[in-house]
Coordinates of C-alpha atoms in Angstrom, one line a residue:
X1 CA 37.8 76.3 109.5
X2 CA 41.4 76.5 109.2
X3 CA 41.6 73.9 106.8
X4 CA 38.8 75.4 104.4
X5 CA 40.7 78.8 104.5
X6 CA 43.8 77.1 103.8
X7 CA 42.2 75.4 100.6
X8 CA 40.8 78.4 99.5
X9 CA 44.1 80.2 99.9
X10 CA 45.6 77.7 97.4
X11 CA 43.2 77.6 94.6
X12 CA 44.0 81.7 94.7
X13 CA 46.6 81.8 91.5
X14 CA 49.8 83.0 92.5
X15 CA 51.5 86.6 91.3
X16 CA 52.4 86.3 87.7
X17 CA 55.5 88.4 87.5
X18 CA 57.4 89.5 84.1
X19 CA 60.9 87.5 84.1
X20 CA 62.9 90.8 82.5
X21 CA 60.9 93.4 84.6
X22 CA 62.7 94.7 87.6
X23 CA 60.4 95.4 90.3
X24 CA 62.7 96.9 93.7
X25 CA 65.3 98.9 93.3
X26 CA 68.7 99.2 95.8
X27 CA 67.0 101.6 98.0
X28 CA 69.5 104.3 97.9
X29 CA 68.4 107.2 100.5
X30 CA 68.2 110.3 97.9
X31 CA 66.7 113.6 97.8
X32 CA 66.4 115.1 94.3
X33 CA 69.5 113.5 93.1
X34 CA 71.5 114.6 96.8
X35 CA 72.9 111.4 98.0
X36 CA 72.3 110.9 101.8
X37 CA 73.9 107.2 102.5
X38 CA 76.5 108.9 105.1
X39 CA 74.5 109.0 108.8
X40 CA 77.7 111.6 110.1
X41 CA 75.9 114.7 108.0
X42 CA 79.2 117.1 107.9
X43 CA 80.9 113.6 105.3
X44 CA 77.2 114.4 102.8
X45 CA 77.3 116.0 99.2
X46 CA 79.5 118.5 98.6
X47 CA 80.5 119.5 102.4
X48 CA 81.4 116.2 102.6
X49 CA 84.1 116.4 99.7
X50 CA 85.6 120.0 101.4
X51 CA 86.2 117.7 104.5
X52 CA 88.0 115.0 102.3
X53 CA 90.1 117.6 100.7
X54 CA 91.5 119.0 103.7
X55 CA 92.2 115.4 105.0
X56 CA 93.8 114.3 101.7
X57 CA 96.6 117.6 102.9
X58 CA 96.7 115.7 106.2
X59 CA 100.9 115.1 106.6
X60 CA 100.0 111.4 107.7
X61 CA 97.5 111.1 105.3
X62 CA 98.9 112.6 102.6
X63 CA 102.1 110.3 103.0
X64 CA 99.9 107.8 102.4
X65 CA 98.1 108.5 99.2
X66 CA 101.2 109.7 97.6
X67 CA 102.2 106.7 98.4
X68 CA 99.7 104.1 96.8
X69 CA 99.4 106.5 93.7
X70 CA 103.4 106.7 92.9
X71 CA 103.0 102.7 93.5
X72 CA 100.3 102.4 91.2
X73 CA 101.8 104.4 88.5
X74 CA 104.9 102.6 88.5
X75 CA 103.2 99.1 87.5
X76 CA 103.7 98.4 83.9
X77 CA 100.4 98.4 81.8
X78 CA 100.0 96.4 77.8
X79 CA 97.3 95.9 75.7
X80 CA 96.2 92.1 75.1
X81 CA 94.7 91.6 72.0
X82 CA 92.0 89.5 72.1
X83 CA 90.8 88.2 68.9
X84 CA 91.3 91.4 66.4
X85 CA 94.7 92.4 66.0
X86 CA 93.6 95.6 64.5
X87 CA 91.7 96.4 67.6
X88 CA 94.3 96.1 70.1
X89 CA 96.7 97.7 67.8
X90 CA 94.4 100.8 67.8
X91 CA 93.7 101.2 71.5
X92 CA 97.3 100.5 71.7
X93 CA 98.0 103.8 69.1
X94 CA 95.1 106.0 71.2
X95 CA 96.8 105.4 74.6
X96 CA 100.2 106.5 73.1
X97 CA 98.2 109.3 71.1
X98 CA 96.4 111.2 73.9
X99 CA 96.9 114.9 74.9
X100 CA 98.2 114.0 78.9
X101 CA 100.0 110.4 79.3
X102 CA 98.4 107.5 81.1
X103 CA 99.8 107.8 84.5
X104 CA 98.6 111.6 84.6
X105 CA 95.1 110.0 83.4
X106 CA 95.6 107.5 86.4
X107 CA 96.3 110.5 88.8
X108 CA 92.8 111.8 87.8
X109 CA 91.4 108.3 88.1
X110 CA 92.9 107.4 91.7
X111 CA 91.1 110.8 93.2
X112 CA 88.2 108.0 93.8
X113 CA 90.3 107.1 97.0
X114 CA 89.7 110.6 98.4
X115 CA 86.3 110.8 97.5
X116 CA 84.9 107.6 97.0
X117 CA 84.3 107.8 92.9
X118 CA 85.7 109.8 89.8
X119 CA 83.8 110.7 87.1
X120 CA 85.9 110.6 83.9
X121 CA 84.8 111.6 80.4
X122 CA 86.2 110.3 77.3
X123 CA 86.9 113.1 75.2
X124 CA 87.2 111.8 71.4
X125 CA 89.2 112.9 68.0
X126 CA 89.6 112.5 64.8
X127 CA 92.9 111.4 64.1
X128 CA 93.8 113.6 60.8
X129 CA 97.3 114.7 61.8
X130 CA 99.1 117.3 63.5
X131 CA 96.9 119.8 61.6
X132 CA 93.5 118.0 62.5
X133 CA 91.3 120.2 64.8
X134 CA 92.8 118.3 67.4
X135 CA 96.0 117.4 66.7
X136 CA 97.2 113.9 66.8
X137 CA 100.4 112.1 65.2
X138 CA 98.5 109.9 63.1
X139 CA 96.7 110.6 59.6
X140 CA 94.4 107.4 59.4
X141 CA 91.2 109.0 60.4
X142 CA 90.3 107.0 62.8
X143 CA 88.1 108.0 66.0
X144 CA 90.8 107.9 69.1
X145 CA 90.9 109.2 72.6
X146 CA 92.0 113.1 72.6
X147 CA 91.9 112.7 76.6
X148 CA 90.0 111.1 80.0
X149 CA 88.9 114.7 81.4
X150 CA 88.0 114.5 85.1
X151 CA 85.0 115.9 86.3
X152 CA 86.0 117.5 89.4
X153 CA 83.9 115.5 92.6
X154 CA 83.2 119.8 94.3
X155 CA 81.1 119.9 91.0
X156 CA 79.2 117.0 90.8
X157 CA 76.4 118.7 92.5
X158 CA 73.7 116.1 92.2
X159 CA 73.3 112.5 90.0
X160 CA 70.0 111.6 87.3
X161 CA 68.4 108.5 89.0
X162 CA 66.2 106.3 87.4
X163 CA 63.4 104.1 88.9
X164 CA 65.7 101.4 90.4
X165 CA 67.9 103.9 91.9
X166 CA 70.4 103.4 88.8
X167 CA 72.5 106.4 87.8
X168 CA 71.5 107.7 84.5
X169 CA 73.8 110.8 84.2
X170 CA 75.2 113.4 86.6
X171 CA 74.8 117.2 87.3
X172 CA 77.8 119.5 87.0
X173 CA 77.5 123.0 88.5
X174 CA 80.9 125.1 88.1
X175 CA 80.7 127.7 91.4
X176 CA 84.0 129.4 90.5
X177 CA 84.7 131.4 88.0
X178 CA 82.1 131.0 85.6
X179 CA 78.5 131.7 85.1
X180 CA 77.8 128.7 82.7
X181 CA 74.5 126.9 84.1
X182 CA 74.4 123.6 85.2
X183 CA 75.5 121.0 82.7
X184 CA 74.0 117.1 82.3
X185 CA 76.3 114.5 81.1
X186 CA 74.5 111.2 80.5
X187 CA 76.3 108.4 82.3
X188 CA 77.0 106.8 78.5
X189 CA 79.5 109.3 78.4
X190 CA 81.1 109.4 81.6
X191 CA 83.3 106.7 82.7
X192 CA 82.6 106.0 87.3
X193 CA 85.5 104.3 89.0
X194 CA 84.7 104.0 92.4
X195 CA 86.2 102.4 95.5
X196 CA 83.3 100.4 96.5
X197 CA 80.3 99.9 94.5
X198 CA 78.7 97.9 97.1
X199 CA 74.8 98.9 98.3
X200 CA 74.4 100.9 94.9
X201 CA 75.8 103.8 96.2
X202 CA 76.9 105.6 92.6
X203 CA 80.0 108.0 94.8
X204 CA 81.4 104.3 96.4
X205 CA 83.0 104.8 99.9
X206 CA 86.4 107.2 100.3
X207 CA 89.7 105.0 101.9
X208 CA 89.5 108.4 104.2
X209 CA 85.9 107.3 106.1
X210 CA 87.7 104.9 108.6
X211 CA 90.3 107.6 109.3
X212 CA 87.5 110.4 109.9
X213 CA 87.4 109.8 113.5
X214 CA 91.3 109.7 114.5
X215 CA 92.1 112.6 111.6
X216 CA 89.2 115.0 113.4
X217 CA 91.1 114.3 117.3
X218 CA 94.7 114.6 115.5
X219 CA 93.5 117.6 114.1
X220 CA 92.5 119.0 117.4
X221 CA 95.4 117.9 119.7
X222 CA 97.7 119.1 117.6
X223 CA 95.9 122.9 117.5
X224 CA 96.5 122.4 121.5
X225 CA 99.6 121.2 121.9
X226 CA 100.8 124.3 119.9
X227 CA 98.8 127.1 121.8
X228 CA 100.5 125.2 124.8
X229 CA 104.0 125.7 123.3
X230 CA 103.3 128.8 121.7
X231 CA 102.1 130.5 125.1
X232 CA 104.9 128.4 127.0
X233 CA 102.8 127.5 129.7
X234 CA 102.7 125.3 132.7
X235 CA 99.3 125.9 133.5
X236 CA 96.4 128.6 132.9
X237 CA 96.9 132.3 133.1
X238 CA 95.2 134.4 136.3
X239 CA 94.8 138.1 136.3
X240 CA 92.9 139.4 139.2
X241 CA 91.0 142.3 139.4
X242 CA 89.0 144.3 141.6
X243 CA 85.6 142.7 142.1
X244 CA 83.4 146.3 141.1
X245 CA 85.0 145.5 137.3
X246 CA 84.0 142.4 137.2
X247 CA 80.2 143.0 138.4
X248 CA 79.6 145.9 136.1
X249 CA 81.1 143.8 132.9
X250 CA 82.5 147.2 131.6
X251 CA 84.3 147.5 128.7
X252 CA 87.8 147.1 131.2
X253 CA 86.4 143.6 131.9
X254 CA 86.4 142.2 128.4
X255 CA 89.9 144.2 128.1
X256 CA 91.3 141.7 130.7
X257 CA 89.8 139.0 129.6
X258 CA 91.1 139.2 126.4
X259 CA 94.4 139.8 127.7
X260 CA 94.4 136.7 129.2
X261 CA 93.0 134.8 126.0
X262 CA 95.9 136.6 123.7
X263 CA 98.6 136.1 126.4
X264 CA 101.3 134.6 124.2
X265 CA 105.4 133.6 124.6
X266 CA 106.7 135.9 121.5
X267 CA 108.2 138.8 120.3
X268 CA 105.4 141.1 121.2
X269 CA 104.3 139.0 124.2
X270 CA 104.1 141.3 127.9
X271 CA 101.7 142.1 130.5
X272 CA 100.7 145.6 131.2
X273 CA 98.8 146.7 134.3
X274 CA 97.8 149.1 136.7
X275 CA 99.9 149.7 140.3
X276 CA 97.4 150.5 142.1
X277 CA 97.4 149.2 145.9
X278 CA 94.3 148.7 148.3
X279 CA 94.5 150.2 152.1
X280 CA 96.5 147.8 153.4
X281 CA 99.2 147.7 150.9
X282 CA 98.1 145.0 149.1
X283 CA 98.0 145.1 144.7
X284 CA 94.8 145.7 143.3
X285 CA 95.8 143.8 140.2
X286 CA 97.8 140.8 139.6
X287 CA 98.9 138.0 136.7
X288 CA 100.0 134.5 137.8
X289 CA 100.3 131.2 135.9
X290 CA 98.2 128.3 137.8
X291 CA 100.3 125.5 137.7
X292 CA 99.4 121.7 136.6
X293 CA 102.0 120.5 138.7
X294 CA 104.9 120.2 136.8
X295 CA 104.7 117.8 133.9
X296 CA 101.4 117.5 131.7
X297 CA 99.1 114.7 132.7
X298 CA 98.6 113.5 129.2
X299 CA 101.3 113.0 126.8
X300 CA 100.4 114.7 123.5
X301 CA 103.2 112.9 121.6
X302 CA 101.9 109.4 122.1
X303 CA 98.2 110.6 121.6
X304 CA 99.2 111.9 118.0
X305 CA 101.4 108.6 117.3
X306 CA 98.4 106.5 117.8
X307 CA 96.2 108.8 115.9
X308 CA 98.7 108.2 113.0
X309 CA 98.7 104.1 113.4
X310 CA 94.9 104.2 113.4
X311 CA 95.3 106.5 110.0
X312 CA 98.0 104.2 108.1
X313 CA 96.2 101.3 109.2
X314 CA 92.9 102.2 107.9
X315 CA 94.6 102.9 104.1
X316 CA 96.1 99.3 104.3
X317 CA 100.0 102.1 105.3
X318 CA 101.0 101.2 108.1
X319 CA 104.1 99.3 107.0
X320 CA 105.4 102.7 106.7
X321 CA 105.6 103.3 110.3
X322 CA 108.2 100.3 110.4
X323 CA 111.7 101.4 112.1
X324 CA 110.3 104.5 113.5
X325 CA 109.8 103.1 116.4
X326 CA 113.3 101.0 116.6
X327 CA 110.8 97.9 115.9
X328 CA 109.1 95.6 113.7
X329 CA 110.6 92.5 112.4
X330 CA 111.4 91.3 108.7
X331 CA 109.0 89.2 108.1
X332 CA 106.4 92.0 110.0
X333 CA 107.5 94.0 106.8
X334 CA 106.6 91.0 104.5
X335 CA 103.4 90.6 105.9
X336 CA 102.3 94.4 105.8
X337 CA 103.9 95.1 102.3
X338 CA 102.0 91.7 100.8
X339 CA 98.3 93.1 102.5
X340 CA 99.3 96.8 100.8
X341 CA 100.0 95.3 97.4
X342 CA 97.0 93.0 98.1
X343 CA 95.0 95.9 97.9
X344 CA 96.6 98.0 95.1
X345 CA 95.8 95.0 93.1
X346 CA 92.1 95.0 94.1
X347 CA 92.0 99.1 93.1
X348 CA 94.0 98.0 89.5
X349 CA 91.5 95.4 88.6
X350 CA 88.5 97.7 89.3
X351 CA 89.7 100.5 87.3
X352 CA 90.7 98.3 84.2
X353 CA 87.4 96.3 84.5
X354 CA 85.5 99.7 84.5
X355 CA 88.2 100.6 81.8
X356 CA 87.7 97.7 79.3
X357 CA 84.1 97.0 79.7
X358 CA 83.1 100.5 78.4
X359 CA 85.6 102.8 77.3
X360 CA 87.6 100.2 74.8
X361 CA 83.9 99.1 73.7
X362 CA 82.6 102.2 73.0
X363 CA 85.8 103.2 71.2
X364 CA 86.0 100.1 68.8
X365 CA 82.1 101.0 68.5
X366 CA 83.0 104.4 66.5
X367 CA 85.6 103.1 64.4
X368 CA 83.3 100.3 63.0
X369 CA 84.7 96.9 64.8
X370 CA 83.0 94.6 67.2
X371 CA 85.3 91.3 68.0
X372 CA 83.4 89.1 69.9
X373 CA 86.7 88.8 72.6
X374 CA 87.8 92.9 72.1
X375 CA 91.3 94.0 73.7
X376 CA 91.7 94.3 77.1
X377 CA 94.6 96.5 79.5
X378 CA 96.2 94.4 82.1
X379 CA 98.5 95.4 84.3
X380 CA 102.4 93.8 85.3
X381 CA 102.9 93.0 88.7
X382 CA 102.3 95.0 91.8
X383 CA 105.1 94.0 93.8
X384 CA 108.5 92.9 92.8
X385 CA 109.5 89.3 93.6
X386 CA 112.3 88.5 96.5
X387 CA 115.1 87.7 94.4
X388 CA 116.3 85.2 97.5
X389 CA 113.4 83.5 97.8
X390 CA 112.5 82.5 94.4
X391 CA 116.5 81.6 93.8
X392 CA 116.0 79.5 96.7
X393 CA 112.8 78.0 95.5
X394 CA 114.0 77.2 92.1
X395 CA 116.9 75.2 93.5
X396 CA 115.0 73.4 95.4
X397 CA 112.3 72.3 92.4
X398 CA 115.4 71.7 90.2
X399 CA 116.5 69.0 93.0
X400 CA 114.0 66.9 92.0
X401 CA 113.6 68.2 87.9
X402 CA 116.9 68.5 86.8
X403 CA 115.6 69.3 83.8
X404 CA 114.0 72.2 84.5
X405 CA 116.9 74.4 84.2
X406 CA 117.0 73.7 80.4
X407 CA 113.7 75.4 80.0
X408 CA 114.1 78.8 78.2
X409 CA 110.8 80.3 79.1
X410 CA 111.4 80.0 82.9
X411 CA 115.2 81.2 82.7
X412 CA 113.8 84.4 80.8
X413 CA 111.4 84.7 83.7
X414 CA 113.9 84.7 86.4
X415 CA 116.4 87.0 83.9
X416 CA 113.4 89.5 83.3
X417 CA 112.3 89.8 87.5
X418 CA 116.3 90.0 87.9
X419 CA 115.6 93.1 85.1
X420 CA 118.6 91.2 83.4
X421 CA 119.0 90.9 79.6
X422 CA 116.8 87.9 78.4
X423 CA 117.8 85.1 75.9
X424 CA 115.6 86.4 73.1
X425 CA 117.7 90.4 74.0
X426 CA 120.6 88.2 74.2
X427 CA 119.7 86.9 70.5
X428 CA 118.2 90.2 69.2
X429 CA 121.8 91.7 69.6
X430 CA 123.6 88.6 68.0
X431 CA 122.0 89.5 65.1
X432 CA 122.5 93.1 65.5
X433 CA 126.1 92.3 66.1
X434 CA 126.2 90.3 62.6
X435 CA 124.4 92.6 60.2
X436 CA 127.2 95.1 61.1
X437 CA 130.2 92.7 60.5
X438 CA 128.5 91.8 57.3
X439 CA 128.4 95.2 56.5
X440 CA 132.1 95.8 57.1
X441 CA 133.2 93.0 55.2
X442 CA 133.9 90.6 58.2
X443 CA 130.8 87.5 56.8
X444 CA 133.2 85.5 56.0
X445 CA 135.2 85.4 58.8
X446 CA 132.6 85.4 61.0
X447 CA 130.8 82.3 58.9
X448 CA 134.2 80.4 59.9
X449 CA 134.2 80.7 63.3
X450 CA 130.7 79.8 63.6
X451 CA 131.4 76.7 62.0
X452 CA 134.5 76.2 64.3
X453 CA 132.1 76.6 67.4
X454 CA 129.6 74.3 65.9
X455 CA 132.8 71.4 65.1
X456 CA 133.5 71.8 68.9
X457 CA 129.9 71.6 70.0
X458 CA 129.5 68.5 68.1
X459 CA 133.0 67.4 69.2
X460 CA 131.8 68.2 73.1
X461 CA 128.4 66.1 72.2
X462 CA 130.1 63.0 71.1
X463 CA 132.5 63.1 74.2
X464 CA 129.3 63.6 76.5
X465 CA 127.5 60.2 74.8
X466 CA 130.3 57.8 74.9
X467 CA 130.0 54.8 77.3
X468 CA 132.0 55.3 80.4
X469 CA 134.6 52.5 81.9
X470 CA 133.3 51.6 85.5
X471 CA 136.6 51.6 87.4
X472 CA 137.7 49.0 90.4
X473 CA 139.6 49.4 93.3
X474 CA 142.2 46.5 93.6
X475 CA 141.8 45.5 97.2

């Protein structure tokens, strides 16, 4: 029977399926466009994003990210051509040509650490001069970029989702200060840079969601350990009182118990109460400190400096906690700086991939040109090269190529990470130097002493190629 259910199962004709159809889709929890991919429910939406904004103040915190975004806009940034000169030469013209420079553009664009994604939109212009609707400082008409506007994360209240779970445009709602209704972009306008675009998640993951945990008890010692200094206490206040208060919970009883909530070390700071005495003698009323014993039982200090490890470490930071501690070796430094500019260069790379693969595209697309390899931005390097170590390790290659020191291109290498004057700066000012002795009447002159340097060149090259004498000792 087994057999002849088999057989029959194989003459069934398998699933045709269209090739180009896509039949899942990622599987991104949402709710009417509300994202919900975040199982601690205070880090969702738009609550979520208050949260981030009060850790991106954070002292620790904030040390890092100003950090990674001074680094980042300090790397140099050009324009590679591609195939079409023109092309580069105009995205070139509209990055020098926008209303707010690049590396205020790249402030906007590194908020995607805090939140996890920013949504930037290209705002365009015709470029008809300094009287042109918007004004720009060339008159060729051409379409350029009059900025990259950021759309602010506390107003991205929801995102358009298609079948597969792909974003299709976002929802802005402004809560402040306007009454404008909600506006649509479509995502073919909007340029999203995220952190991590892993699981299809369109608002990627913020650097700050490993941190959550040690920023939230930071947060909390610290709020103790000053009630503790400001009430300059050894131990928890005690007021007694006569027992009838207490049972009828009168308005005296919450009196003294806010007393002893309030109590505090300061300039207004004393304790008022009643002298009254039982039969015996004895006060009716009293305030005392219960003492811990002397010194606390947890050190608050070292709590907060490992809350502050575990923050710089989970932003790649923690180099930056090197020598606080009378500790941590050179090559500890080495090792911690090249994992930090490790991953700047992983955040560069995704913002210029996002960056050339649609807003140059789009931008040659309105002026008319379509190279088949269109301009690209790169960026310089990250991290500047030890000076000792490549001197050392370009002795050691020219021990076995002498040679190599005679190549031009790697001496203006070395010059250029030295930032020392290059041969070709060196040659750019020779001829500087020339046209104005020309100009002063000095050509002549200076064509004889040229040819008095070359006669001694040559002279030098002729002494260099002559067969030497081998010489003998006489025993």
């Amino acid at each position: 029977m087994a057999r002849k259910r088999s057989a029959a199962a194989a003459a069934q004709p398998a699933p045709v399926y269209d090739t180009y159809v896509e039949i899942g889709s990622s599987g991104l929890p949402s709710f009417g466009g509300l994202i919900r991919d975040e199982y601690i429910r205070d880090l969702s939406g738009l609550e979520g994003r208050k949260i981030y904004t009060e850790m991106a103040n954070d002292p620790i915190i904030g040390a890092a990210l100003g950090t990674i975004n001074q680094r980042m806009r300090a790397v140099s940034l050009s324009v590679e051509d591609g195939d079409d000169e023109r092309a580069g030469e105009l995205v070139r013209t509209c990055l020098a040509d926008m209303s707010t420079t690049w590396a205020d553009a790249l402030t906007d664009v590194l908020s995607m650490l805090v939140y996890g994604f920013a949504p930037i939109e290209p705002v365009y212009k015709v470029r008809a001069g300094a009287n042109g609707e918007k004004p720009s400082r060339f008159t060729d008409n051409l379409i350029g970029w009059h900025k990259l506007a950021i759309r602010r994360q506390e107003t991205v209240y929801k995102w358009e989702l298609d079948e597969h779970d792909e974003p299709v445009g976002i929802v802005q709602r402004i809560y402040i200060g306007t009454s404008r209704p909600p506006q649509t972009i479509p995502i073919e306008r909007l340029l999203v840079f995220r952190t991590d675009a892993g699981r299809g998640n369109p608002e990627g993951r913020s650097i700050l969601r490993s941190a959550y945990t040690s920023w939230y008890c930071a947060k909390r010692v610290r709020v103790f350990e000053a009630i503790g200094i400001e009430r300059e206490l050894t131990g928890l206040p005690q007021i007694k009182i006569p027992g009838a208060i207490i049972k009828a919970d009168s308005t005296e009883f919450a009196a003294y118990k806010k007393l002893g909530r309030n109590i505090r070390a300061d300039e207004q700071g004393c304790v008022i109460l009643p002298s009254d005495r039982d039969q015996n003698g004895n006060p009716l009323y009293e305030f005392s400190l219960v003492s811990t014993g002397g010194r606390r039982q947890v050190d608050t200090a070292a709590t907060l400096n490992r809350y502050a490890v575990e923050m710089f470490t989970a932003m790649y930071c923690d180099f930056l906690l090197l020598g606080h501690e009378q500790s941590g070796s050179w090559a500890l430094a080495d090792s911690k700086t090249s994992t930090f500019a490790v991953a700047l260069i992983g955040w560069l790379d995704s913002i210029l991939e996002t960056f050339n693969r649609f807003a140059i595209p789009r931008l040659l697309l309105l002026n008319g040109l379509s190279p088949k390899d269109p301009p690209r931005l790169v960026h310089g390097d990250v991290e500047s090269p030890d000076l000792t170590a490549l001197g050392t390790y370009i002795a050691q290659i020219g021990g076995i190529f002498p040679e190599i020191s005679l190549v031009p291109s790697l001496m203006d290498a070395c010059l250029r990470a030295a930032n020392l004057p290059t041969s070709e700066g060196a040659v750019s000012v020779g001829k500087r130097a020339a046209s104005v002795l020309n100009k002063l009447g000095f050509g002549d002159k200076l064509a004889e002493v040229r040819k008095e340097a070359d006669e001694i060149l040559a002279a030098l090259k002729r002494e260099e190629d002559k067969p030497r004498k081998r010489t003998t000792r006489k025993r």
